JSON list of C-alpha atoms and ligand atoms in Angstrom, two decimals:
[
{"chain": "A", "resi": 1, "resn": "MET", "atom": "CA", "xyz": [-10.98, 19.75, -14.40]},
{"chain": "A", "resi": 2, "resn": "THR", "atom": "CA", "xyz": [-10.79, 16.94, -11.86]},
{"chain": "A", "resi": 3, "resn": "PRO", "atom": "CA", "xyz": [-7.70, 17.01, -9.65]},
{"chain": "A", "resi": 4, "resn": "VAL", "atom": "CA", "xyz": [-5.09, 14.27, -9.82]},
{"chain": "A", "resi": 5, "resn": "LEU", "atom": "CA", "xyz": [-4.91, 12.64, -6.41]},
{"chain": "A", "resi": 6, "resn": "GLY", "atom": "CA", "xyz": [-1.81, 13.00, -4.27]},
{"chain": "A", "resi": 7, "resn": "PRO", "atom": "CA", "xyz": [-0.62, 11.41, -1.04]},
{"chain": "A", "resi": 8, "resn": "GLN", "atom": "CA", "xyz": [-2.00, 12.47, 2.31]},
{"chain": "A", "resi": 9, "resn": "ILE", "atom": "CA", "xyz": [0.35, 15.01, 3.86]},
{"chain": "A", "resi": 10, "resn": "GLY", "atom": "CA", "xyz": [0.98, 15.02, 7.60]},
{"chain": "A", "resi": 11, "resn": "VAL", "atom": "CA", "xyz": [-0.21, 11.50, 8.37]},
{"chain": "A", "resi": 12, "resn": "PRO", "atom": "CA", "xyz": [1.75, 10.02, 11.30]},
{"chain": "A", "resi": 13, "resn": "VAL", "atom": "CA", "xyz": [3.98, 7.19, 10.08]},
{"chain": "A", "resi": 14, "resn": "THR", "atom": "CA", "xyz": [3.91, 4.04, 12.17]},
{"chain": "A", "resi": 15, "resn": "PRO", "atom": "CA", "xyz": [6.57, 1.34, 11.75]},
{"chain": "A", "resi": 16, "resn": "ALA", "atom": "CA", "xyz": [3.92, -1.19, 10.70]},
{"chain": "A", "resi": 17, "resn": "ALA", "atom": "CA", "xyz": [2.74, 1.06, 7.87]},
{"chain": "A", "resi": 18, "resn": "SER", "atom": "CA", "xyz": [6.13, 1.81, 6.45]},
{"chain": "A", "resi": 19, "resn": "VAL", "atom": "CA", "xyz": [8.83, -0.03, 4.58]},
{"chain": "A", "resi": 20, "resn": "ARG", "atom": "CA", "xyz": [11.92, 0.50, 6.67]},
{"chain": "A", "resi": 21, "resn": "VAL", "atom": "CA", "xyz": [14.58, 0.74, 4.00]},
{"chain": "A", "resi": 22, "resn": "PRO", "atom": "CA", "xyz": [16.19, 3.65, 2.20]},
{"chain": "A", "resi": 23, "resn": "PRO", "atom": "CA", "xyz": [13.96, 4.74, -0.70]},
{"chain": "A", "resi": 24, "resn": "GLU", "atom": "CA", "xyz": [16.63, 4.00, -3.30]},
{"chain": "A", "resi": 25, "resn": "GLU", "atom": "CA", "xyz": [16.69, 0.38, -2.10]},
{"chain": "A", "resi": 26, "resn": "GLY", "atom": "CA", "xyz": [12.98, 0.16, -1.41]},
{"chain": "A", "resi": 27, "resn": "GLU", "atom": "CA", "xyz": [10.87, -2.79, -2.27]},
{"chain": "A", "resi": 28, "resn": "LEU", "atom": "CA", "xyz": [7.54, -3.95, -0.95]},
{"chain": "A", "resi": 29, "resn": "ARG", "atom": "CA", "xyz": [7.89, -7.08, 1.19]},
{"chain": "A", "resi": 30, "resn": "TYR", "atom": "CA", "xyz": [5.54, -9.47, 2.87]},
{"chain": "A", "resi": 31, "resn": "GLN", "atom": "CA", "xyz": [5.86, -12.65, 4.88]},
{"chain": "A", "resi": 32, "resn": "ARG", "atom": "CA", "xyz": [5.16, -16.09, 3.37]},
{"chain": "A", "resi": 33, "resn": "CYS", "atom": "CA", "xyz": [4.42, -18.97, 5.74]},
{"chain": "A", "resi": 34, "resn": "VAL", "atom": "CA", "xyz": [6.76, -21.93, 5.20]},
{"chain": "A", "resi": 35, "resn": "ALA", "atom": "CA", "xyz": [4.19, -24.36, 6.61]},
{"chain": "A", "resi": 36, "resn": "CYS", "atom": "CA", "xyz": [0.99, -23.39, 4.73]},
{"chain": "A", "resi": 37, "resn": "GLU", "atom": "CA", "xyz": [2.22, -20.77, 2.17]},
{"chain": "A", "resi": 38, "resn": "THR", "atom": "CA", "xyz": [-0.22, -18.11, 3.37]},
{"chain": "A", "resi": 39, "resn": "ALA", "atom": "CA", "xyz": [0.92, -14.57, 2.50]},
{"chain": "A", "resi": 40, "resn": "ASN", "atom": "CA", "xyz": [0.97, -12.45, 5.67]},
{"chain": "A", "resi": 41, "resn": "PHE", "atom": "CA", "xyz": [0.79, -8.65, 5.67]},
{"chain": "A", "resi": 42, "resn": "VAL", "atom": "CA", "xyz": [1.24, -6.63, 7.88]},
{"chain": "A", "resi": 43, "resn": "ALA", "atom": "CA", "xyz": [4.22, -8.29, 9.50]},
{"chain": "A", "resi": 44, "resn": "THR", "atom": "CA", "xyz": [3.39, -10.79, 12.19]},
{"chain": "A", "resi": 45, "resn": "ASP", "atom": "CA", "xyz": [5.14, -13.28, 14.49]},
{"chain": "A", "resi": 46, "resn": "VAL", "atom": "CA", "xyz": [2.49, -15.95, 13.88]},
{"chain": "A", "resi": 47, "resn": "CYS", "atom": "CA", "xyz": [0.95, -17.02, 10.55]},
{"chain": "A", "resi": 48, "resn": "ARG", "atom": "CA", "xyz": [-2.67, -15.91, 10.22]},
{"chain": "A", "resi": 49, "resn": "GLY", "atom": "CA", "xyz": [-3.46, -19.11, 8.32]},
{"chain": "A", "resi": 50, "resn": "CYS", "atom": "CA", "xyz": [-2.04, -21.82, 10.59]},
{"chain": "A", "resi": 51, "resn": "SER", "atom": "CA", "xyz": [-0.36, -20.15, 13.61]},
{"chain": "A", "resi": 52, "resn": "SER", "atom": "CA", "xyz": [3.09, -21.36, 12.54]},
{"chain": "A", "resi": 53, "resn": "ARG", "atom": "CA", "xyz": [6.05, -19.22, 13.54]},
{"chain": "A", "resi": 54, "resn": "SER", "atom": "CA", "xyz": [7.97, -20.29, 10.45]},
{"chain": "A", "resi": 55, "resn": "LEU", "atom": "CA", "xyz": [7.71, -17.17, 8.29]},
{"chain": "A", "resi": 56, "resn": "GLN", "atom": "CA", "xyz": [10.04, -15.95, 5.55]},
{"chain": "A", "resi": 57, "resn": "TRP", "atom": "CA", "xyz": [10.27, -12.50, 4.00]},
{"chain": "A", "resi": 58, "resn": "ALA", "atom": "CA", "xyz": [9.57, -12.30, 0.28]},
{"chain": "A", "resi": 59, "resn": "ALA", "atom": "CA", "xyz": [9.73, -9.47, -2.25]},
{"chain": "A", "resi": 60, "resn": "SER", "atom": "CA", "xyz": [6.39, -8.48, -3.70]},
{"chain": "A", "resi": 61, "resn": "SER", "atom": "CA", "xyz": [5.91, -7.64, -7.36]},
{"chain": "A", "resi": 62, "resn": "GLY", "atom": "CA", "xyz": [4.10, -4.54, -6.09]},
{"chain": "A", "resi": 63, "resn": "ARG", "atom": "CA", "xyz": [1.29, -5.23, -8.55]},
{"chain": "A", "resi": 64, "resn": "GLY", "atom": "CA", "xyz": [-2.32, -5.88, -7.77]},
{"chain": "A", "resi": 65, "resn": "SER", "atom": "CA", "xyz": [-5.85, -4.66, -8.20]},
{"chain": "A", "resi": 66, "resn": "VAL", "atom": "CA", "xyz": [-8.18, -2.31, -6.37]},
{"chain": "A", "resi": 67, "resn": "TYR", "atom": "CA", "xyz": [-10.64, -4.19, -4.15]},
{"chain": "A", "resi": 68, "resn": "SER", "atom": "CA", "xyz": [-12.41, -1.10, -2.82]},
{"chain": "A", "resi": 69, "resn": "TRP", "atom": "CA", "xyz": [-11.78, 2.62, -2.37]},
{"chain": "A", "resi": 70, "resn": "THR", "atom": "CA", "xyz": [-13.18, 5.94, -1.28]},
{"chain": "A", "resi": 71, "resn": "VAL", "atom": "CA", "xyz": [-12.28, 9.48, -2.23]},
{"chain": "A", "resi": 72, "resn": "VAL", "atom": "CA", "xyz": [-12.05, 11.82, 0.74]},
{"chain": "A", "resi": 73, "resn": "HIS", "atom": "CA", "xyz": [-13.09, 15.41, 0.05]},
{"chain": "A", "resi": 74, "resn": "ARG", "atom": "CA", "xyz": [-13.43, 16.50, 3.69]},
{"chain": "A", "resi": 75, "resn": "PRO", "atom": "CA", "xyz": [-10.34, 15.30, 5.56]},
{"chain": "A", "resi": 76, "resn": "ALA", "atom": "CA", "xyz": [-10.38, 14.71, 9.31]},
{"chain": "A", "resi": 77, "resn": "ALA", "atom": "CA", "xyz": [-7.65, 17.33, 9.69]},
{"chain": "A", "resi": 78, "resn": "ARG", "atom": "CA", "xyz": [-7.01, 20.29, 7.43]},
{"chain": "A", "resi": 79, "resn": "GLU", "atom": "CA", "xyz": [-3.30, 19.47, 7.10]},
{"chain": "A", "resi": 80, "resn": "LEU", "atom": "CA", "xyz": [-4.18, 16.21, 5.34]},
{"chain": "A", "resi": 81, "resn": "GLY", "atom": "CA", "xyz": [-5.31, 18.15, 2.28]},
{"chain": "A", "resi": 82, "resn": "SER", "atom": "CA", "xyz": [-7.89, 16.82, -0.15]},
{"chain": "A", "resi": 83, "resn": "PRO", "atom": "CA", "xyz": [-9.06, 15.14, -2.17]},
{"chain": "A", "resi": 84, "resn": "TYR", "atom": "CA", "xyz": [-7.21, 11.88, -1.62]},
{"chain": "A", "resi": 85, "resn": "ALA", "atom": "CA", "xyz": [-8.15, 8.26, -2.21]},
{"chain": "A", "resi": 86, "resn": "VAL", "atom": "CA", "xyz": [-7.96, 5.56, 0.44]},
{"chain": "A", "resi": 87, "resn": "ALA", "atom": "CA", "xyz": [-8.00, 2.09, -1.07]},
{"chain": "A", "resi": 88, "resn": "ILE", "atom": "CA", "xyz": [-7.78, -1.59, -0.27]},
{"chain": "A", "resi": 89, "resn": "VAL", "atom": "CA", "xyz": [-5.51, -3.29, -2.78]},
{"chain": "A", "resi": 90, "resn": "ASP", "atom": "CA", "xyz": [-5.26, -7.04, -3.40]},
{"chain": "A", "resi": 91, "resn": "LEU", "atom": "CA", "xyz": [-1.65, -7.83, -4.23]},
{"chain": "A", "resi": 92, "resn": "ASP", "atom": "CA", "xyz": [-0.93, -10.54, -6.80]},
{"chain": "A", "resi": 93, "resn": "GLU", "atom": "CA", "xyz": [0.89, -12.60, -4.13]},
{"chain": "A", "resi": 94, "resn": "GLY", "atom": "CA", "xyz": [-2.34, -13.06, -2.19]},
{"chain": "A", "resi": 95, "resn": "TYR", "atom": "CA", "xyz": [-2.32, -10.44, 0.52]},
{"chain": "A", "resi": 96, "resn": "ARG", "atom": "CA", "xyz": [-4.36, -7.29, 0.94]},
{"chain": "A", "resi": 97, "resn": "MET", "atom": "CA", "xyz": [-3.29, -3.86, 2.14]},
{"chain": "A", "resi": 98, "resn": "LEU", "atom": "CA", "xyz": [-4.75, -0.48, 3.02]},
{"chain": "A", "resi": 99, "resn": "THR", "atom": "CA", "xyz": [-3.09, 2.31, 1.10]},
{"chain": "A", "resi": 100, "resn": "ASN", "atom": "CA", "xyz": [-3.58, 5.55, -0.82]},
{"chain": "A", "resi": 101, "resn": "LEU", "atom": "CA", "xyz": [-3.99, 5.82, -4.59]},
{"chain": "A", "resi": 102, "resn": "VAL", "atom": "CA", "xyz": [-1.95, 8.58, -6.20]},
{"chain": "A", "resi": 103, "resn": "GLU", "atom": "CA", "xyz": [-1.46, 10.07, -9.68]},
{"chain": "A", "resi": 104, "resn": "VAL", "atom": "CA", "xyz": [-5.00, 9.22, -10.73]},
{"chain": "A", "resi": 105, "resn": "GLU", "atom": "CA", "xyz": [-8.17, 11.19, -11.24]},
{"chain": "A", "resi": 106, "resn": "PRO", "atom": "CA", "xyz": [-10.96, 10.23, -8.81]},
{"chain": "A", "resi": 107, "resn": "GLY", "atom": "CA", "xyz": [-13.36, 9.32, -11.63]},
{"chain": "A", "resi": 108, "resn": "GLU", "atom": "CA", "xyz": [-10.83, 6.92, -13.14]},
{"chain": "A", "resi": 109, "resn": "ILE", "atom": "CA", "xyz": [-10.77, 4.61, -10.09]},
{"chain": "A", "resi": 110, "resn": "HIS", "atom": "CA", "xyz": [-12.78, 1.40, -10.30]},
{"chain": "A", "resi": 111, "resn": "SER", "atom": "CA", "xyz": [-12.94, -1.99, -8.64]},
{"chain": "A", "resi": 112, "resn": "GLY", "atom": "CA", "xyz": [-10.48, -4.35, -10.27]},
{"chain": "A", "resi": 113, "resn": "MET", "atom": "CA", "xyz": [-8.29, -1.52, -11.63]},
{"chain": "A", "resi": 114, "resn": "ARG", "atom": "CA", "xyz": [-4.73, -2.74, -12.00]},
{"chain": "A", "resi": 115, "resn": "VAL", "atom": "CA", "xyz": [-2.25, -0.80, -9.87]},
{"chain": "A", "resi": 116, "resn": "ARG", "atom": "CA", "xyz": [1.43, -0.92, -8.98]},
{"chain": "A", "resi": 117, "resn": "VAL", "atom": "CA", "xyz": [3.29, 0.24, -5.93]},
{"chain": "A", "resi": 118, "resn": "ASP", "atom": "CA", "xyz": [4.81, 3.73, -5.86]},
{"chain": "A", "resi": 119, "resn": "LEU", "atom": "CA", "xyz": [7.27, 3.93, -2.95]},
{"chain": "A", "resi": 120, "resn": "ARG", "atom": "CA", "xyz": [7.67, 7.48, -1.68]},
{"chain": "A", "resi": 121, "resn": "PRO", "atom": "CA", "xyz": [10.09, 8.77, 0.95]},
{"chain": "A", "resi": 122, "resn": "ALA", "atom": "CA", "xyz": [8.68, 9.51, 4.42]},
{"chain": "A", "resi": 123, "resn": "GLY", "atom": "CA", "xyz": [11.72, 10.76, 6.28]},
{"chain": "A", "resi": 124, "resn": "GLU", "atom": "CA", "xyz": [15.29, 9.61, 5.84]},
{"chain": "A", "resi": 125, "resn": "GLU", "atom": "CA", "xyz": [14.90, 5.90, 6.63]},
{"chain": "A", "resi": 126, "resn": "ARG", "atom": "CA", "xyz": [11.39, 5.08, 5.55]},
{"chain": "A", "resi": 127, "resn": "VAL", "atom": "CA", "xyz": [9.26, 4.93, 2.47]},
{"chain": "A", "resi": 128, "resn": "LEU", "atom": "CA", "xyz": [5.52, 4.54, 2.26]},
{"chain": "A", "resi": 129, "resn": "PRO", "atom": "CA", "xyz": [3.80, 2.27, -0.25]},
{"chain": "A", "resi": 130, "resn": "PHE", "atom": "CA", "xyz": [1.28, 4.22, -2.30]},
{"chain": "A", "resi": 131, "resn": "PHE", "atom": "CA", "xyz": [-0.32, 2.79, -5.44]},
{"chain": "A", "resi": 132, "resn": "THR", "atom": "CA", "xyz": [-0.76, 4.25, -8.91]},
{"chain": "A", "resi": 133, "resn": "PRO", "atom": "CA", "xyz": [-2.53, 2.93, -12.01]},
{"chain": "A", "resi": 134, "resn": "ASP", "atom": "CA", "xyz": [-0.55, 0.24, -13.83]},
{"chain": "A", "resi": 135, "resn": "ARG", "atom": "CA", "xyz": [-0.75, 1.55, -17.35]},
{"chain": "A", "resi": 136, "resn": "GLY", "atom": "CA", "xyz": [1.57, -0.88, -18.94]},
{"chain": "B", "resi": 201, "resn": "ZN", "atom": "ZN1", "xyz": [0.77, -20.78, 7.84]}
]
């Protein structure tokens, strides 16, 4: 039987990679440029589309599709465990993020697969945005 993928354990959490809100209030956010409407992620001081500093935070639907992925069977460090899936997800709002896929069998993953965010606690003040298949 193929294992169901879980999150990487023991990965250092950087502020840029996390959503700094209590998990019970968590939502995935990105920045939308007021000048050109480009969606910016990760957070930035200057729009990647037009260099404007006029950026507003917006709540993401947390839904998107898998652009690309790989399943890691030999992790760089033993404490990471395996297997796990690293993926690039295109969010419906027009930005792309690097993440992990969880609660899915490796053979089920495919390009274009619909996914939704699965916010999981990483300490007391942070959650990390993983993605799981959007089955409905
Ligand atoms: Zn812009």
